[in-house]
Short mmCIF file of C-alpha atoms and ligand atoms in Angstrom, two decimals:
data_model
loop_
_atom_site.label_atom_id
_atom_site.label_comp_id
_atom_site.label_asym_id
_atom_site.label_seq_id
_atom_site.Cartn_x
_atom_site.Cartn_y
_atom_site.Cartn_z
CA MET E 1 100.76 65.53 -17.16
CA ILE E 2 99.53 67.99 -19.73
CA ALA E 3 98.19 70.93 -17.75
CA PRO E 4 94.61 72.17 -18.14
CA GLY E 5 94.52 75.10 -20.54
CA GLN E 6 96.68 73.26 -23.08
CA TRP E 7 95.25 72.00 -26.38
CA LEU E 8 94.15 68.45 -27.16
CA GLY E 9 93.12 67.44 -30.69
CA VAL E 10 90.69 64.98 -32.23
CA LEU E 11 90.42 63.69 -35.79
CA GLY E 12 86.75 63.53 -36.69
CA GLY E 13 83.81 65.75 -35.85
CA GLY E 14 80.96 63.30 -35.11
CA GLN E 15 79.16 62.62 -31.85
CA LEU E 16 82.05 60.60 -30.40
CA GLY E 17 84.35 63.57 -31.02
CA ARG E 18 81.75 65.89 -29.50
CA MET E 19 81.45 63.86 -26.29
CA PHE E 20 85.26 63.67 -26.11
CA CYS E 21 85.48 67.48 -26.44
CA MET E 22 82.93 67.96 -23.64
CA ALA E 23 84.85 65.60 -21.32
CA ALA E 24 88.20 67.23 -22.13
CA GLN E 25 86.73 70.69 -21.54
CA THR E 26 85.42 69.55 -18.14
CA LEU E 27 89.05 68.87 -17.24
CA GLY E 28 89.97 72.37 -18.43
CA TYR E 29 91.59 71.49 -21.75
CA ARG E 30 91.04 73.41 -24.94
CA VAL E 31 90.14 71.19 -27.89
CA CYS E 32 90.68 71.36 -31.63
CA VAL E 33 88.69 69.23 -34.10
CA LEU E 34 89.93 68.36 -37.59
CA ASP E 35 86.98 67.62 -39.86
CA PRO E 36 86.07 68.69 -43.41
CA ALA E 37 82.39 69.34 -42.55
CA PRO E 38 81.57 72.94 -41.60
CA ASP E 39 78.57 71.81 -39.51
CA SER E 40 80.33 69.03 -37.56
CA VAL E 41 78.78 68.44 -34.13
CA ALA E 42 82.17 68.22 -32.42
CA GLY E 43 83.29 71.43 -34.12
CA ALA E 44 80.20 73.10 -32.64
CA VAL E 45 81.50 72.60 -29.08
CA ALA E 46 85.28 72.73 -29.65
CA GLU E 47 87.32 75.92 -29.13
CA LYS E 48 88.62 75.47 -32.67
CA GLN E 49 87.92 73.44 -35.80
CA ILE E 50 90.33 73.03 -38.68
CA LEU E 51 88.13 72.64 -41.74
CA ALA E 52 90.07 70.25 -43.94
CA ASP E 53 90.40 66.69 -45.10
CA TYR E 54 92.06 64.18 -42.73
CA THR E 55 95.02 63.84 -45.10
CA ASP E 56 95.57 67.56 -45.78
CA PRO E 57 99.30 68.16 -45.00
CA ALA E 58 98.88 71.81 -43.97
CA ALA E 59 95.95 70.95 -41.69
CA LEU E 60 97.85 68.09 -40.03
CA ALA E 61 100.85 70.37 -39.51
CA GLU E 62 98.61 73.02 -37.93
CA LEU E 63 96.93 70.47 -35.61
CA ALA E 64 100.24 68.94 -34.56
CA ALA E 65 101.75 72.37 -33.84
CA LEU E 66 98.77 73.49 -31.74
CA CYS E 67 98.07 70.31 -29.74
CA ARG E 68 100.15 68.46 -27.17
CA ALA E 69 98.26 65.24 -27.88
CA VAL E 70 95.80 64.05 -30.54
CA THR E 71 93.32 61.18 -30.73
CA THR E 72 90.74 59.94 -33.23
CA GLU E 73 87.02 59.27 -33.04
CA PHE E 74 86.70 56.92 -36.04
CA GLU E 75 88.71 53.89 -37.15
CA ASN E 76 89.02 54.62 -40.82
CA VAL E 77 91.43 57.46 -40.26
CA PRO E 78 94.36 57.09 -42.68
CA ALA E 79 97.37 55.53 -40.93
CA GLN E 80 99.68 58.02 -42.67
CA SER E 81 97.85 60.91 -40.99
CA LEU E 82 98.47 59.40 -37.54
CA GLU E 83 102.11 58.82 -38.43
CA ARG E 84 102.47 62.41 -39.66
CA LEU E 85 100.98 63.79 -36.42
CA ALA E 86 103.19 61.51 -34.32
CA ARG E 87 106.27 63.33 -35.63
CA ASP E 88 105.26 66.45 -33.65
CA CYS E 89 102.88 65.44 -30.85
CA ALA E 90 101.66 62.47 -28.84
CA VAL E 91 99.17 60.40 -30.87
CA SER E 92 96.98 57.70 -29.46
CA PRO E 93 95.94 55.13 -30.40
CA HIS E 94 99.02 54.40 -32.51
CA ALA E 95 98.76 53.71 -36.24
CA PHE E 96 99.43 49.97 -35.90
CA ALA E 97 96.47 49.38 -33.55
CA VAL E 98 94.20 51.35 -35.85
CA ALA E 99 95.43 49.37 -38.87
CA VAL E 100 94.60 46.05 -37.16
CA ALA E 101 91.11 47.28 -36.23
CA GLN E 102 90.51 48.47 -39.80
CA ASP E 103 90.72 44.96 -41.22
CA ARG E 104 88.41 42.17 -40.04
CA LEU E 105 90.87 39.48 -41.11
CA ARG E 106 93.83 41.01 -39.27
CA GLU E 107 91.57 41.61 -36.30
CA LYS E 108 90.59 37.94 -36.12
CA GLY E 109 94.18 36.81 -36.57
CA PHE E 110 95.23 39.18 -33.82
CA ALA E 111 92.56 37.89 -31.39
CA GLN E 112 93.79 34.34 -32.08
CA GLN E 113 97.37 35.41 -31.34
CA CYS E 114 96.05 36.58 -27.97
CA GLY E 115 94.76 33.04 -27.39
CA LEU E 116 91.12 34.05 -27.92
CA ALA E 117 88.49 32.28 -30.00
CA VAL E 118 86.86 33.79 -33.10
CA ALA E 119 84.21 32.52 -35.55
CA PRO E 120 85.44 29.90 -38.06
CA HIS E 121 86.28 31.91 -41.20
CA HIS E 122 88.10 32.12 -44.53
CA GLY E 123 89.82 35.17 -46.01
CA ILE E 124 88.91 35.94 -49.61
CA ALA E 125 91.29 38.13 -51.55
CA GLU E 126 91.24 36.63 -55.07
CA VAL E 127 89.13 34.37 -57.28
CA ALA E 128 91.18 31.28 -56.36
CA ASP E 129 90.22 31.74 -52.70
CA LEU E 130 86.57 31.08 -53.59
CA ASP E 131 87.44 27.46 -54.44
CA ARG E 132 89.39 26.98 -51.22
CA VAL E 133 86.34 27.63 -49.04
CA ASP E 134 85.03 24.47 -47.43
CA ALA E 135 81.36 23.97 -46.75
CA SER E 136 81.86 23.69 -42.99
CA VAL E 137 81.70 27.53 -42.69
CA LEU E 138 78.20 27.52 -44.20
CA PRO E 139 75.67 28.88 -43.68
CA GLY E 140 77.79 31.98 -43.28
CA VAL E 141 78.09 35.66 -43.85
CA LEU E 142 80.43 37.34 -46.31
CA LYS E 143 81.77 40.62 -44.94
CA SER E 144 84.00 43.16 -46.62
CA ALA E 145 87.23 43.11 -44.61
CA ARG E 146 87.44 46.90 -44.51
CA LEU E 147 85.06 49.87 -44.18
CA GLY E 148 82.01 47.89 -43.03
CA TYR E 149 79.90 49.25 -40.17
CA ASP E 150 76.34 48.98 -38.84
CA GLY E 151 75.90 45.72 -40.78
CA LYS E 152 76.79 47.34 -44.13
CA GLY E 153 78.86 45.34 -46.62
CA GLN E 154 77.54 41.95 -45.42
CA ILE E 155 75.74 39.23 -47.38
CA ARG E 156 74.33 35.96 -45.99
CA ILE E 157 75.56 32.84 -47.81
CA GLU E 158 73.58 29.60 -47.58
CA ARG E 159 75.35 27.52 -50.27
CA LEU E 160 78.83 27.55 -51.82
CA GLY E 161 77.22 28.31 -55.20
CA GLU E 162 76.14 31.77 -53.94
CA LEU E 163 79.62 32.84 -52.96
CA ALA E 164 81.04 34.09 -56.28
CA GLU E 165 78.03 36.30 -56.98
CA ALA E 166 78.05 37.74 -53.46
CA TRP E 167 81.78 38.53 -53.71
CA GLU E 168 81.07 40.19 -57.07
CA LYS E 169 78.34 42.27 -55.39
CA LEU E 170 80.76 43.48 -52.72
CA GLY E 171 83.05 44.68 -55.51
CA ARG E 172 85.63 41.82 -55.32
CA VAL E 173 87.27 43.57 -52.40
CA HIS E 174 89.11 41.70 -49.63
CA CYS E 175 86.45 39.83 -47.66
CA VAL E 176 86.03 37.39 -44.86
CA LEU E 177 83.49 34.57 -44.99
CA GLU E 178 82.38 33.76 -41.46
CA LYS E 179 80.28 30.91 -40.19
CA TRP E 180 76.80 32.08 -39.08
CA LEU E 181 76.69 31.30 -35.36
CA PRO E 182 73.94 30.48 -32.85
CA ILE E 183 74.39 33.63 -30.77
CA ALA E 184 72.78 33.74 -27.32
CA ARG E 185 73.94 37.29 -26.50
CA GLU E 186 76.23 39.98 -27.85
CA VAL E 187 78.38 41.76 -25.30
CA SER E 188 81.14 44.35 -25.35
CA VAL E 189 83.88 45.62 -23.08
CA ILE E 190 85.43 49.07 -23.06
CA VAL E 191 89.08 48.86 -22.01
CA CYS E 192 91.22 51.93 -21.28
CA ARG E 193 94.98 51.86 -21.20
CA GLY E 194 97.29 54.74 -20.35
CA ARG E 195 100.70 55.58 -21.77
CA ASN E 196 102.21 54.11 -18.57
CA GLY E 197 100.57 50.71 -19.22
CA LYS E 198 97.92 51.02 -16.50
CA VAL E 199 94.70 49.41 -17.67
CA VAL E 200 91.07 49.37 -16.53
CA THR E 201 87.86 47.94 -17.96
CA PHE E 202 84.23 48.97 -17.63
CA PRO E 203 81.41 46.58 -16.72
CA VAL E 204 80.27 44.35 -19.61
CA ALA E 205 77.46 45.73 -21.80
CA GLU E 206 74.87 43.48 -23.42
CA ASN E 207 73.99 44.77 -26.88
CA GLN E 208 70.86 44.40 -28.98
CA HIS E 209 70.96 45.34 -32.66
CA ARG E 210 68.12 46.10 -35.09
CA GLY E 211 68.79 46.21 -38.80
CA GLY E 212 72.53 45.84 -38.12
CA ILE E 213 72.61 48.99 -35.92
CA LEU E 214 72.99 49.04 -32.15
CA ALA E 215 69.56 49.69 -30.67
CA ALA E 216 70.06 49.10 -26.94
CA SER E 217 72.76 48.28 -24.39
CA ILE E 218 71.85 46.72 -21.05
CA VAL E 219 74.48 47.00 -18.31
CA PRO E 220 75.55 44.94 -16.49
CA ALA E 221 75.09 42.21 -19.12
CA ARG E 222 72.92 39.33 -18.00
CA ILE E 223 75.73 36.76 -18.08
CA ASP E 224 77.36 34.93 -15.20
CA ALA E 225 80.18 36.58 -13.30
CA THR E 226 82.86 34.15 -14.56
CA LEU E 227 81.99 34.86 -18.18
CA ALA E 228 81.92 38.62 -17.53
CA GLN E 229 85.34 38.38 -15.93
CA ARG E 230 86.63 36.40 -18.92
CA ALA E 231 85.33 39.05 -21.33
CA ARG E 232 87.07 41.80 -19.36
CA ALA E 233 90.30 39.80 -19.15
CA SER E 234 90.16 39.09 -22.91
CA ALA E 235 89.76 42.78 -23.76
CA THR E 236 92.65 43.59 -21.42
CA ALA E 237 94.85 40.95 -23.07
CA MET E 238 94.15 42.45 -26.50
CA ALA E 239 94.92 46.00 -25.34
CA GLU E 240 98.15 44.87 -23.68
CA ARG E 241 99.39 42.81 -26.60
CA LEU E 242 98.70 45.76 -28.93
CA ASP E 243 100.55 48.05 -26.51
CA TYR E 244 97.38 50.06 -26.94
CA VAL E 245 97.10 53.59 -25.61
CA GLY E 246 93.58 54.98 -25.43
CA VAL E 247 90.03 53.67 -25.26
CA LEU E 248 89.29 50.40 -27.07
CA CYS E 249 86.02 48.50 -27.44
CA VAL E 250 86.00 44.73 -27.95
CA GLU E 251 82.73 43.13 -29.10
CA PHE E 252 82.04 39.48 -28.35
CA PHE E 253 79.49 36.83 -29.24
CA VAL E 254 78.29 34.54 -26.45
CA LEU E 255 77.12 31.33 -28.11
CA GLN E 256 74.23 29.20 -26.91
CA ASP E 257 76.74 26.66 -25.50
CA GLY E 258 78.42 29.42 -23.45
CA GLN E 259 81.49 29.91 -25.70
CA LEU E 260 82.90 33.44 -25.83
CA LEU E 261 84.14 34.58 -29.27
CA VAL E 262 85.76 37.87 -30.22
CA ASN E 263 83.73 39.54 -33.00
CA GLU E 264 85.46 42.84 -33.64
CA MET E 265 87.16 45.79 -32.02
CA ALA E 266 86.96 49.56 -32.35
CA PRO E 267 90.03 51.69 -31.51
CA ARG E 268 87.97 54.45 -29.88
CA PRO E 269 85.07 55.03 -27.50
CA HIS E 270 82.03 53.05 -28.62
CA ASN E 271 78.28 53.46 -28.79
CA SER E 272 77.89 50.55 -26.34
CA GLY E 273 79.92 52.58 -23.80
CA HIS E 274 77.69 55.65 -23.79
CA TYR E 275 76.02 54.36 -20.61
CA THR E 276 79.27 55.18 -18.75
CA ILE E 277 78.52 58.93 -19.01
CA ASP E 278 75.56 58.72 -16.67
CA ALA E 279 76.05 55.38 -14.91
CA CYS E 280 79.76 55.25 -13.99
CA ILE E 281 82.08 57.34 -11.85
CA THR E 282 84.26 58.06 -14.88
CA SER E 283 82.95 57.89 -18.48
CA GLN E 284 84.71 56.40 -21.50
CA PHE E 285 85.20 59.96 -22.79
CA ASP E 286 86.64 61.13 -19.47
CA GLN E 287 89.11 58.26 -19.75
CA GLN E 288 90.03 59.26 -23.31
CA ALA E 289 90.73 62.83 -22.12
CA ARG E 290 92.66 61.59 -19.07
CA ILE E 291 94.80 59.30 -21.24
CA LEU E 292 95.56 62.11 -23.66
CA GLY E 293 96.34 64.51 -20.80
CA GLU E 294 98.48 61.83 -19.08
CA LEU E 295 96.31 61.97 -15.97
CA PRO E 296 95.60 58.78 -13.97
CA LEU E 297 92.71 56.62 -15.22
CA GLY E 298 89.45 57.09 -13.32
CA THR E 299 87.42 54.55 -11.39
CA THR E 300 85.14 52.58 -13.74
CA ARG E 301 82.68 51.49 -11.07
CA GLN E 302 79.04 51.54 -12.17
CA LEU E 303 76.75 53.44 -9.80
CA ALA E 304 73.42 52.24 -11.16
CA PRO E 305 72.14 49.58 -13.59
CA ALA E 306 71.51 51.16 -16.98
CA VAL E 307 69.77 50.70 -20.32
CA MET E 308 70.99 52.84 -23.20
CA LEU E 309 68.64 53.40 -26.15
CA ASN E 310 69.92 54.84 -29.43
CA LEU E 311 67.91 57.63 -31.03
CA LEU E 312 68.12 57.19 -34.79
CA GLY E 313 67.02 59.70 -37.42
CA ASP E 314 63.91 57.60 -38.12
CA LEU E 315 62.36 59.14 -35.00
CA TRP E 316 62.29 62.52 -36.74
CA PHE E 317 59.80 61.19 -39.32
CA ASP E 318 56.22 60.06 -39.11
CA ASP E 319 55.15 58.29 -42.30
CA GLY E 320 57.79 60.26 -44.19
CA ASN E 321 56.69 63.62 -42.71
CA PRO E 322 59.17 65.49 -40.53
CA ARG E 323 58.30 65.65 -36.83
CA GLN E 324 59.90 66.60 -33.53
CA PRO E 325 60.27 63.52 -31.30
CA PRO E 326 58.47 64.06 -27.94
CA PHE E 327 61.63 64.71 -25.92
CA ASP E 328 59.69 66.62 -23.27
CA ALA E 329 57.83 63.43 -22.38
CA VAL E 330 61.07 61.40 -22.52
CA ALA E 331 62.83 63.85 -20.21
CA ALA E 332 59.97 63.44 -17.73
CA VAL E 333 60.61 59.68 -17.28
CA ALA E 334 62.29 59.17 -13.91
CA GLY E 335 65.88 57.99 -14.44
CA ALA E 336 66.08 59.01 -18.11
CA CYS E 337 69.19 60.97 -19.17
CA LEU E 338 68.67 62.49 -22.63
CA HIS E 339 71.58 63.19 -24.98
CA VAL E 340 70.95 64.88 -28.34
CA TYR E 341 73.97 65.42 -30.55
CA GLY E 342 72.84 68.59 -32.35
CA LYS E 343 72.97 67.24 -35.92
CA THR E 344 71.15 69.63 -38.23
CA GLU E 345 69.73 66.98 -40.54
CA ALA E 346 67.94 63.78 -39.48
CA ARG E 347 68.21 60.82 -41.82
CA PRO E 348 66.89 57.28 -41.30
CA GLY E 349 69.57 55.18 -39.59
CA ARG E 350 71.63 58.24 -38.60
CA LYS E 351 72.68 58.36 -34.93
CA MET E 352 71.08 61.55 -33.57
CA GLY E 353 71.24 60.97 -29.83
CA HIS E 354 70.73 58.44 -27.06
CA VAL E 355 68.89 58.04 -23.78
CA THR E 356 70.45 56.27 -20.82
CA VAL E 357 67.87 55.10 -18.33
CA LEU E 358 69.07 54.35 -14.81
CA GLY E 359 67.26 52.07 -12.39
CA THR E 360 67.60 50.34 -9.06
CA SER E 361 68.07 46.99 -10.88
CA VAL E 362 68.46 45.89 -14.51
CA GLN E 363 64.80 44.93 -14.44
CA ASP E 364 63.81 48.36 -13.13
CA ALA E 365 66.00 50.12 -15.73
CA LEU E 366 64.42 47.94 -18.46
CA ALA E 367 60.92 48.88 -17.25
CA ARG E 368 61.76 52.61 -17.32
CA ALA E 369 63.44 52.20 -20.72
CA GLY E 370 60.21 50.53 -21.80
CA GLU E 371 58.35 53.75 -20.97
CA VAL E 372 60.81 55.74 -23.10
CA SER E 373 60.48 53.24 -25.96
CA ALA E 374 56.69 53.46 -25.82
CA LEU E 375 56.80 57.27 -25.98
CA LEU E 376 59.08 57.14 -29.01
CA ALA E 377 57.38 54.10 -30.64
CA LEU E 378 60.69 52.20 -30.47
CA GLU E 379 60.79 48.43 -30.36
CA GLN E 380 61.31 47.43 -26.70
CA ALA E 381 64.71 46.26 -25.45
CA ARG E 382 64.31 42.80 -23.93
P1 LIG B 1 79.55 45.76 -38.03
O1 LIG B 1 80.94 46.25 -38.28
O2 LIG B 1 78.61 46.19 -39.10
O3 LIG B 1 79.08 46.03 -36.62
P2 LIG B 1 79.54 42.94 -37.24
O4 LIG B 1 80.52 41.95 -37.71
O5 LIG B 1 79.58 43.33 -35.81
O6 LIG B 1 79.66 44.19 -38.22
O7 LIG B 1 78.09 42.40 -37.61
C1 LIG B 1 76.89 43.10 -37.31
C2 LIG B 1 75.91 42.20 -36.59
O8 LIG B 1 75.56 41.06 -37.41
C3 LIG B 1 76.47 41.56 -35.32
O9 LIG B 1 76.34 42.46 -34.23
C4 LIG B 1 75.61 40.31 -35.20
O10 LIG B 1 74.32 40.63 -34.69
C5 LIG B 1 75.42 39.88 -36.64
N1 LIG B 1 76.48 38.92 -37.01
C6 LIG B 1 77.69 39.24 -37.53
N2 LIG B 1 78.44 38.15 -37.77
C7 LIG B 1 77.70 37.09 -37.37
C8 LIG B 1 77.93 35.67 -37.34
N3 LIG B 1 79.07 35.14 -37.79
N4 LIG B 1 76.95 34.88 -36.85
C9 LIG B 1 75.78 35.43 -36.41
N5 LIG B 1 75.52 36.76 -36.40
C10 LIG B 1 76.44 37.58 -36.88
MG1 LIG B 2 79.69 45.24 -34.79
#
């Protein structure tokens, strides 16, 4: 193992990096963040921040020399940076896994190689591909294959005639056209795999999005035990086939007929796994730190049903005027665990914090989360 007191590194200074730093520090590690922003929220808690771009050779050399092991908190980290770091220190996840997760088409192909189902789709890389699309994938959604998140870079397509213009609008980049599916629920699984191949999963989260952004996670998901087990086994199969080291999130669609489809994966801790901080014996960030430090994985058992609500920057405005959200009232709700990330500027849609509400049952947690939502004027999780 890497002994406490040694340095661990993280590429990226956002809230995921911040929560990783806090977990690693709890285990006694010192942490270094590489991020170009001087006010990064992970840099604010880390022992050290290297202020530089993710591809800066001198910065990567400095990080690799200081740290025994390095991870990342976002998927669009350049593969070459991971490869450079790997020359001098342990890097997880490895560049190949990150490259697969960066591309929706590769991701779908990979899930299929694992024997898992995905939405019917077509890859679109050049004009000629537009003519090869058959109408059976319509109505559908055209997504840029790379760099999309929170529903950005996606256009609904009702008829074949709309396709060329939509592709034009997305900048003629590599895209995937996916059939629009009758989704009953969206669920996700956080899977953690150590360097020694040991693997654990967390309970399945049920996710509700608003405006393409995660709004609430309800855990355990309200699906039957067999389906939950299949989702956890599917995520494990993907992590194993990738020879993944680290924390990986796999998002699924559950269709109205009960089919389970892989939607996408993120090679890092995930917003839908924030509930693990307050509701599980070990959190997803604890696991990330344990994996980096080559400690055994922790128990993933959930201690209480939970509802996680995201706090977006919109809450800091009332009719366009800045305001302080009533966190005193939120903190007074029994079972509410408030997390604020310390970002200096609130912007609509920006992830500023979250609240995990614990209850004696999912229904109880939902009722308490309802109190929090009412205080913040958030749409209720259902
Ligand atoms: P992002 O990377 O932005 O999270 P997703 O592919 O997960 O992109 O899409 C965002 C959301 O849009 C999904 O969580 C789901 O609610 C909806 N969505 C995406 N693809 C489909 C689809 N093929 N059918 C129905 N809904 C979809
Ligand atoms: Mg998604």
